[in-house]
Amino acid sequence: AQSVTQPDIHITVSEGASLELRCNYSYGATPYLFWYVQSPGQGLQLLLKYFSGDTLVQGIKGFEAEFKRSQSSFNLRKPSVHWSDAAEYFCAVGNSGGGADGLTFGKGTHLIIQP
Amino acid sequence: SAVISQKPSRDICQRGTSLTIQCQVDSQVTMMFWYRQQPGQSLTLIATANQGSEATYESGFVIDKFPISRPNLTFSTLTVSNMSPEDSSIYLCSVHRGQNTEAFFGQGTRLTVV
């Protein structure tokens, strides 16, 4: 069975500092990987996805993520965070159909931005 | 992309009652999903609802507790039956347009059972 681990429950970063959120997955085949962001009272918004090809993927709002098969990781990065980035971030893995059977989510990382 | 509308956005319900959540999509989609997000937790897939067939439930979820309808390609409902405080969660509808595409989510329904 597939699984996703986000080891950091909370992360606090100063505004303007760089950010890296960790994600490790367990999946038997080539995974389809996603990062979603959930702001308070909001639904989930897709930040970026990896299906195949270039292992460094660019997303919205200045985020990027790198797929490392050898480490089973898909860490999310941003060079300079803004106060509006404070939110809950979820890493998810889908099956070979890109999640056509539903997604498996990590427990989430709560990002706090210090002024 | 897909625009997904969920109703109600939130509700407070008495234990023992049932609530039906509606999910409307702005265009036809084959695959629709229902997730539960318990307080402070991640999302867990409840079931997959494809038009023209019975919903497929994940382990730990049963049709008697979470009946689902999918009458057409743009609409689905999830009912939370005989509610208890443990059912207090956010319930999210999601759609998927097929292979090699991403999933889109509604805003969710925040349910509190008292």
PDB file of C-alpha atoms in Angstrom:
ATOM      1  CA  ALA A   1       0.000   0.000   0.000  1.00  0.00           C
ATOM      2  CA  GLN A   2       1.175   3.472  -0.743  1.00  0.00           C
ATOM      3  CA  SER A   3       1.956   5.930   2.042  1.00  0.00           C
ATOM      4  CA  VAL A   4       3.260   9.448   2.503  1.00  0.00           C
ATOM      5  CA  THR A   5       5.318  10.774   5.391  1.00  0.00           C
ATOM      6  CA  GLN A   6       5.688  14.427   6.214  1.00  0.00           C
ATOM      7  CA  PRO A   7       8.050  14.357   9.186  1.00  0.00           C
ATOM      8  CA  ASP A   8       7.567  17.972  10.227  1.00  0.00           C
ATOM      9  CA  ILE A   9       4.211  18.749  11.839  1.00  0.00           C
ATOM     10  CA  HIS A  10       5.045  22.424  12.321  1.00  0.00           C
ATOM     11  CA  ILE A  11       7.684  24.635  10.746  1.00  0.00           C
ATOM     12  CA  THR A  12       8.369  28.262  11.635  1.00  0.00           C
ATOM     13  CA  VAL A  13      10.212  30.434   9.142  1.00  0.00           C
ATOM     14  CA  SER A  14      10.986  34.125   9.127  1.00  0.00           C
ATOM     15  CA  GLU A  15       9.513  36.159   6.319  1.00  0.00           C
ATOM     16  CA  GLY A  16      11.988  36.387   3.483  1.00  0.00           C
ATOM     17  CA  ALA A  17      13.838  33.246   4.515  1.00  0.00           C
ATOM     18  CA  SER A  18      14.028  30.094   2.441  1.00  0.00           C
ATOM     19  CA  LEU A  19      11.761  27.126   3.020  1.00  0.00           C
ATOM     20  CA  GLU A  20      11.970  23.394   2.558  1.00  0.00           C
ATOM     21  CA  LEU A  21       9.134  21.032   3.472  1.00  0.00           C
ATOM     22  CA  ARG A  22       9.966  17.363   3.489  1.00  0.00           C
ATOM     23  CA  CYS A  23       7.958  14.566   1.960  1.00  0.00           C
ATOM     24  CA  ASN A  24       8.806  10.877   1.695  1.00  0.00           C
ATOM     25  CA  TYR A  25       6.614   8.357  -0.045  1.00  0.00           C
ATOM     26  CA  SER A  26       6.274   4.634  -0.299  1.00  0.00           C
ATOM     27  CA  TYR A  27       4.946   3.292  -3.567  1.00  0.00           C
ATOM     28  CA  GLY A  28       5.716   0.206  -5.580  1.00  0.00           C
ATOM     29  CA  ALA A  29       5.753   1.763  -9.020  1.00  0.00           C
ATOM     30  CA  THR A  30       6.542   5.160 -10.456  1.00  0.00           C
ATOM     31  CA  PRO A  31       4.598   7.569  -8.285  1.00  0.00           C
ATOM     32  CA  TYR A  32       2.529  10.538  -9.256  1.00  0.00           C
ATOM     33  CA  LEU A  33       3.342  13.182  -6.656  1.00  0.00           C
ATOM     34  CA  PHE A  34       1.549  16.342  -5.634  1.00  0.00           C
ATOM     35  CA  TRP A  35       1.817  19.217  -3.224  1.00  0.00           C
ATOM     36  CA  TYR A  36      -1.371  20.938  -2.124  1.00  0.00           C
ATOM     37  CA  VAL A  37      -1.837  23.972   0.114  1.00  0.00           C
ATOM     38  CA  GLN A  38      -4.801  24.557   2.400  1.00  0.00           C
ATOM     39  CA  SER A  39      -5.361  28.006   3.857  1.00  0.00           C
ATOM     40  CA  PRO A  40      -7.640  28.389   6.884  1.00  0.00           C
ATOM     41  CA  GLY A  41     -11.244  27.768   5.906  1.00  0.00           C
ATOM     42  CA  GLN A  42     -10.298  27.015   2.331  1.00  0.00           C
ATOM     43  CA  GLY A  43     -10.206  23.957   0.137  1.00  0.00           C
ATOM     44  CA  LEU A  44      -7.059  22.469  -1.313  1.00  0.00           C
ATOM     45  CA  GLN A  45      -5.121  24.244  -4.012  1.00  0.00           C
ATOM     46  CA  LEU A  46      -2.605  22.408  -6.149  1.00  0.00           C
ATOM     47  CA  LEU A  47       0.886  23.910  -5.946  1.00  0.00           C
ATOM     48  CA  LEU A  48       2.638  21.528  -8.298  1.00  0.00           C
ATOM     49  CA  LYS A  49       2.768  17.978  -9.531  1.00  0.00           C
ATOM     50  CA  TYR A  50       5.262  15.435 -10.820  1.00  0.00           C
ATOM     51  CA  PHE A  51       4.235  12.823 -13.327  1.00  0.00           C
ATOM     52  CA  SER A  52       7.404  12.176 -15.311  1.00  0.00           C
ATOM     53  CA  GLY A  53      10.320  13.914 -16.991  1.00  0.00           C
ATOM     54  CA  ASP A  54      12.353  16.655 -15.370  1.00  0.00           C
ATOM     55  CA  THR A  55      12.678  15.850 -11.686  1.00  0.00           C
ATOM     56  CA  LEU A  56      12.668  19.515 -10.701  1.00  0.00           C
ATOM     57  CA  VAL A  57       9.155  20.861 -11.117  1.00  0.00           C
ATOM     58  CA  GLN A  58       8.000  24.423 -10.871  1.00  0.00           C
ATOM     59  CA  GLY A  59       4.690  25.368  -9.394  1.00  0.00           C
ATOM     60  CA  ILE A  60       2.594  28.364  -8.578  1.00  0.00           C
ATOM     61  CA  LYS A  61       3.472  31.081  -6.072  1.00  0.00           C
ATOM     62  CA  GLY A  62       7.198  30.569  -6.551  1.00  0.00           C
ATOM     63  CA  PHE A  63       7.273  27.004  -5.220  1.00  0.00           C
ATOM     64  CA  GLU A  64       9.323  24.186  -6.655  1.00  0.00           C
ATOM     65  CA  ALA A  65       9.835  20.549  -5.732  1.00  0.00           C
ATOM     66  CA  GLU A  66      12.436  17.949  -6.602  1.00  0.00           C
ATOM     67  CA  PHE A  67      11.676  14.288  -7.117  1.00  0.00           C
ATOM     68  CA  LYS A  68      14.478  12.037  -5.905  1.00  0.00           C
ATOM     69  CA  ARG A  69      13.721   8.427  -6.643  1.00  0.00           C
ATOM     70  CA  SER A  70      16.757   7.116  -4.750  1.00  0.00           C
ATOM     71  CA  GLN A  71      15.545   8.828  -1.588  1.00  0.00           C
ATOM     72  CA  SER A  72      11.819   8.348  -2.216  1.00  0.00           C
ATOM     73  CA  SER A  73      11.435  12.045  -1.579  1.00  0.00           C
ATOM     74  CA  PHE A  74       9.559  14.972  -3.073  1.00  0.00           C
ATOM     75  CA  ASN A  75      10.560  17.994  -1.020  1.00  0.00           C
ATOM     76  CA  LEU A  76       8.930  21.359  -1.537  1.00  0.00           C
ATOM     77  CA  ARG A  77      11.048  24.508  -1.610  1.00  0.00           C
ATOM     78  CA  LYS A  78      10.668  28.233  -1.874  1.00  0.00           C
ATOM     79  CA  PRO A  79      13.603  30.651  -1.878  1.00  0.00           C
ATOM     80  CA  SER A  80      11.855  33.462  -0.005  1.00  0.00           C
ATOM     81  CA  VAL A  81       8.609  33.055   1.902  1.00  0.00           C
ATOM     82  CA  HIS A  82       5.907  35.662   2.259  1.00  0.00           C
ATOM     83  CA  TRP A  83       3.499  36.078   5.160  1.00  0.00           C
ATOM     84  CA  SER A  84       0.708  34.884   2.874  1.00  0.00           C
ATOM     85  CA  ASP A  85       2.403  31.495   2.607  1.00  0.00           C
ATOM     86  CA  ALA A  86       1.288  30.623   6.137  1.00  0.00           C
ATOM     87  CA  ALA A  87      -0.947  27.606   5.650  1.00  0.00           C
ATOM     88  CA  GLU A  88      -1.138  23.821   5.847  1.00  0.00           C
ATOM     89  CA  TYR A  89       0.828  21.958   3.198  1.00  0.00           C
ATOM     90  CA  PHE A  90       0.011  18.433   2.104  1.00  0.00           C
ATOM     91  CA  CYS A  91       2.085  16.054   0.050  1.00  0.00           C
ATOM     92  CA  ALA A  92       0.141  13.357  -1.787  1.00  0.00           C
ATOM     93  CA  VAL A  93       0.823  10.359  -3.968  1.00  0.00           C
ATOM     94  CA  GLY A  94      -1.397   8.910  -6.653  1.00  0.00           C
ATOM     95  CA  ASN A  95      -1.371   5.715  -8.621  1.00  0.00           C
ATOM     96  CA  SER A  96      -0.152   5.217 -12.151  1.00  0.00           C
ATOM     97  CA  GLY A  97      -3.212   6.969 -13.460  1.00  0.00           C
ATOM     98  CA  GLY A  98      -2.188  10.191 -11.791  1.00  0.00           C
ATOM     99  CA  GLY A  99      -4.476   9.609  -8.887  1.00  0.00           C
ATOM    100  CA  ALA A 100      -7.406   8.269 -10.817  1.00  0.00           C
ATOM    101  CA  ASP A 101      -8.130   5.941  -7.896  1.00  0.00           C
ATOM    102  CA  GLY A 102      -7.828   8.692  -5.333  1.00  0.00           C
ATOM    103  CA  LEU A 103      -4.850  10.150  -3.520  1.00  0.00           C
ATOM    104  CA  THR A 104      -2.986   9.194  -0.383  1.00  0.00           C
ATOM    105  CA  PHE A 105      -2.060  12.224   1.672  1.00  0.00           C
ATOM    106  CA  GLY A 106       0.593  12.889   4.258  1.00  0.00           C
ATOM    107  CA  LYS A 107      -0.427  14.291   7.628  1.00  0.00           C
ATOM    108  CA  GLY A 108       0.481  17.797   6.579  1.00  0.00           C
ATOM    109  CA  THR A 109       2.974  20.444   7.676  1.00  0.00           C
ATOM    110  CA  HIS A 110       1.721  23.599   9.317  1.00  0.00           C
ATOM    111  CA  LEU A 111       3.814  26.543   8.154  1.00  0.00           C
ATOM    112  CA  ILE A 112       4.101  29.564  10.432  1.00  0.00           C
ATOM    113  CA  ILE A 113       5.687  32.753   9.144  1.00  0.00           C
ATOM    114  CA  GLN A 114       7.411  35.033  11.623  1.00  0.00           C
ATOM    115  CA  PRO A 115       7.550  38.750  10.782  1.00  0.00           C
TER     116      PRO A 115
ATOM    117  CA  SER B   1      -9.372  23.055 -14.236  1.00  0.00           C
ATOM    118  CA  ALA B   2     -12.704  22.432 -12.541  1.00  0.00           C
ATOM    119  CA  VAL B   3     -14.934  24.604 -10.403  1.00  0.00           C
ATOM    120  CA  ILE B   4     -16.501  22.600  -7.606  1.00  0.00           C
ATOM    121  CA  SER B   5     -19.286  23.859  -5.391  1.00  0.00           C
ATOM    122  CA  GLN B   6     -20.110  22.146  -2.141  1.00  0.00           C
ATOM    123  CA  LYS B   7     -23.192  22.749  -0.043  1.00  0.00           C
ATOM    124  CA  PRO B   8     -23.512  23.384   2.801  1.00  0.00           C
ATOM    125  CA  SER B   9     -20.190  25.015   3.593  1.00  0.00           C
ATOM    126  CA  ARG B  10     -20.704  24.265   7.261  1.00  0.00           C
ATOM    127  CA  ASP B  11     -23.354  22.873   9.575  1.00  0.00           C
ATOM    128  CA  ILE B  12     -23.928  22.024  13.199  1.00  0.00           C
ATOM    129  CA  CYS B  13     -26.028  18.916  13.649  1.00  0.00           C
ATOM    130  CA  GLN B  14     -27.529  16.952  16.483  1.00  0.00           C
ATOM    131  CA  ARG B  15     -26.234  13.465  17.123  1.00  0.00           C
ATOM    132  CA  GLY B  16     -28.380  10.746  15.622  1.00  0.00           C
ATOM    133  CA  THR B  17     -29.425  12.844  12.648  1.00  0.00           C
ATOM    134  CA  SER B  18     -28.164  12.700   9.064  1.00  0.00           C
ATOM    135  CA  LEU B  19     -26.697  15.343   6.774  1.00  0.00           C
ATOM    136  CA  THR B  20     -26.473  15.253   3.000  1.00  0.00           C
ATOM    137  CA  ILE B  21     -23.637  17.148   1.362  1.00  0.00           C
ATOM    138  CA  GLN B  22     -23.914  18.168  -2.259  1.00  0.00           C
ATOM    139  CA  CYS B  23     -21.100  18.495  -4.761  1.00  0.00           C
ATOM    140  CA  GLN B  24     -21.676  20.248  -8.092  1.00  0.00           C
ATOM    141  CA  VAL B  25     -19.020  20.455 -10.801  1.00  0.00           C
ATOM    142  CA  ASP B  26     -19.025  22.985 -13.623  1.00  0.00           C
ATOM    143  CA  SER B  27     -18.354  20.347 -16.264  1.00  0.00           C
ATOM    144  CA  GLN B  28     -18.722  16.614 -16.756  1.00  0.00           C
ATOM    145  CA  VAL B  29     -16.222  14.416 -14.977  1.00  0.00           C
ATOM    146  CA  THR B  30     -15.949  10.680 -14.792  1.00  0.00           C
ATOM    147  CA  MET B  31     -14.382  10.286 -11.391  1.00  0.00           C
ATOM    148  CA  MET B  32     -15.545  11.934  -8.211  1.00  0.00           C
ATOM    149  CA  PHE B  33     -14.188  11.278  -4.757  1.00  0.00           C
ATOM    150  CA  TRP B  34     -15.191  12.033  -1.195  1.00  0.00           C
ATOM    151  CA  TYR B  35     -12.592  12.663   1.493  1.00  0.00           C
ATOM    152  CA  ARG B  36     -12.787  13.229   5.218  1.00  0.00           C
ATOM    153  CA  GLN B  37     -10.438  15.502   7.134  1.00  0.00           C
ATOM    154  CA  GLN B  38     -10.781  15.042  10.855  1.00  0.00           C
ATOM    155  CA  PRO B  39      -9.687  17.922  13.106  1.00  0.00           C
ATOM    156  CA  GLY B  40      -5.968  18.488  12.835  1.00  0.00           C
ATOM    157  CA  GLN B  41      -5.581  15.496  10.562  1.00  0.00           C
ATOM    158  CA  SER B  42      -4.881  14.761   6.944  1.00  0.00           C
ATOM    159  CA  LEU B  43      -7.350  13.793   4.264  1.00  0.00           C
ATOM    160  CA  THR B  44      -8.617  10.239   4.094  1.00  0.00           C
ATOM    161  CA  LEU B  45     -10.417   8.870   1.071  1.00  0.00           C
ATOM    162  CA  ILE B  46     -13.936   7.712   1.914  1.00  0.00           C
ATOM    163  CA  ALA B  47     -15.106   6.461  -1.451  1.00  0.00           C
ATOM    164  CA  THR B  48     -14.969   6.809  -5.202  1.00  0.00           C
ATOM    165  CA  ALA B  49     -18.213   7.704  -6.931  1.00  0.00           C
ATOM    166  CA  ASN B  50     -18.432   6.992 -10.639  1.00  0.00           C
ATOM    167  CA  GLN B  51     -21.602   7.633 -12.566  1.00  0.00           C
ATOM    168  CA  GLY B  52     -23.585   4.551 -13.438  1.00  0.00           C
ATOM    169  CA  SER B  53     -22.049   2.292 -10.815  1.00  0.00           C
ATOM    170  CA  GLU B  54     -22.073   1.731  -7.094  1.00  0.00           C
ATOM    171  CA  ALA B  55     -19.625   3.776  -5.078  1.00  0.00           C
ATOM    172  CA  THR B  56     -16.439   2.021  -4.048  1.00  0.00           C
ATOM    173  CA  TYR B  57     -15.641   2.425  -0.358  1.00  0.00           C
ATOM    174  CA  GLU B  58     -12.238   2.407   1.278  1.00  0.00           C
ATOM    175  CA  SER B  59     -11.423   0.238   4.230  1.00  0.00           C
ATOM    176  CA  GLY B  60     -13.120   1.520   7.348  1.00  0.00           C
ATOM    177  CA  PHE B  61     -16.008   3.196   5.529  1.00  0.00           C
ATOM    178  CA  VAL B  62     -19.350   1.542   4.796  1.00  0.00           C
ATOM    179  CA  ILE B  63     -22.306   2.397   2.640  1.00  0.00           C
ATOM    180  CA  ASP B  64     -24.796   2.341   5.504  1.00  0.00           C
ATOM    181  CA  LYS B  65     -22.900   5.112   7.256  1.00  0.00           C
ATOM    182  CA  PHE B  66     -21.863   7.116   4.181  1.00  0.00           C
ATOM    183  CA  PRO B  67     -24.337   6.507   1.348  1.00  0.00           C
ATOM    184  CA  ILE B  68     -23.331   8.197  -1.881  1.00  0.00           C
ATOM    185  CA  SER B  69     -25.323   9.088  -4.950  1.00  0.00           C
ATOM    186  CA  ARG B  70     -23.973   9.953  -8.390  1.00  0.00           C
ATOM    187  CA  PRO B  71     -26.980  10.618 -10.613  1.00  0.00           C
ATOM    188  CA  ASN B  72     -25.047  12.301 -13.435  1.00  0.00           C
ATOM    189  CA  LEU B  73     -21.585  13.404 -14.519  1.00  0.00           C
ATOM    190  CA  THR B  74     -21.671  16.768 -12.717  1.00  0.00           C
ATOM    191  CA  PHE B  75     -23.253  15.991  -9.363  1.00  0.00           C
ATOM    192  CA  SER B  76     -22.818  13.786  -6.322  1.00  0.00           C
ATOM    193  CA  THR B  77     -24.037  13.659  -2.751  1.00  0.00           C
ATOM    194  CA  LEU B  78     -22.553  12.190   0.391  1.00  0.00           C
ATOM    195  CA  THR B  79     -24.781  11.505   3.369  1.00  0.00           C
ATOM    196  CA  VAL B  80     -23.365  11.188   6.852  1.00  0.00           C
ATOM    197  CA  SER B  81     -25.894   9.009   8.654  1.00  0.00           C
ATOM    198  CA  ASN B  82     -26.743   8.599  12.326  1.00  0.00           C
ATOM    199  CA  MET B  83     -24.119  11.122  13.247  1.00  0.00           C
ATOM    200  CA  SER B  84     -22.020  11.094  16.388  1.00  0.00           C
ATOM    201  CA  PRO B  85     -19.474  13.666  17.602  1.00  0.00           C
ATOM    202  CA  GLU B  86     -16.739  11.503  16.064  1.00  0.00           C
ATOM    203  CA  ASP B  87     -18.122  12.420  12.646  1.00  0.00           C
ATOM    204  CA  SER B  88     -17.184  16.058  13.199  1.00  0.00           C
ATOM    205  CA  SER B  89     -14.841  16.699  10.276  1.00  0.00           C
ATOM    206  CA  ILE B  90     -14.392  18.545   7.050  1.00  0.00           C
ATOM    207  CA  TYR B  91     -15.790  16.577   4.135  1.00  0.00           C
ATOM    208  CA  LEU B  92     -14.330  17.357   0.728  1.00  0.00           C
ATOM    209  CA  CYS B  93     -15.459  16.502  -2.745  1.00  0.00           C
ATOM    210  CA  SER B  94     -12.809  15.973  -5.382  1.00  0.00           C
ATOM    211  CA  VAL B  95     -12.874  15.351  -9.109  1.00  0.00           C
ATOM    212  CA  HIS B  96     -10.398  13.850 -11.490  1.00  0.00           C
ATOM    213  CA  ARG B  97     -10.503  14.122 -15.251  1.00  0.00           C
ATOM    214  CA  GLY B  98      -8.555  10.966 -15.941  1.00  0.00           C
ATOM    215  CA  GLN B  99      -5.059   9.707 -16.285  1.00  0.00           C
ATOM    216  CA  ASN B 100      -2.177  12.128 -16.087  1.00  0.00           C
ATOM    217  CA  THR B 101      -4.230  14.948 -14.685  1.00  0.00           C
ATOM    218  CA  GLU B 102      -4.494  16.312 -11.197  1.00  0.00           C
ATOM    219  CA  ALA B 103      -7.365  16.220  -8.740  1.00  0.00           C
ATOM    220  CA  PHE B 104      -9.408  19.304  -7.935  1.00  0.00           C
ATOM    221  CA  PHE B 105     -11.106  19.895  -4.622  1.00  0.00           C
ATOM    222  CA  GLY B 106     -14.163  21.684  -3.401  1.00  0.00           C
ATOM    223  CA  GLN B 107     -14.034  24.110  -0.505  1.00  0.00           C
ATOM    224  CA  GLY B 108     -15.246  21.459   1.876  1.00  0.00           C
ATOM    225  CA  THR B 109     -18.123  21.108   4.304  1.00  0.00           C
ATOM    226  CA  ARG B 110     -17.256  21.692   7.946  1.00  0.00           C
ATOM    227  CA  LEU B 111     -19.504  19.462  10.020  1.00  0.00           C
ATOM    228  CA  THR B 112     -19.847  19.724  13.785  1.00  0.00           C
ATOM    229  CA  VAL B 113     -21.943  17.141  15.594  1.00  0.00           C
ATOM    230  CA  VAL B 114     -23.172  18.050  19.062  1.00  0.00           C
TER     231      VAL B 114
END
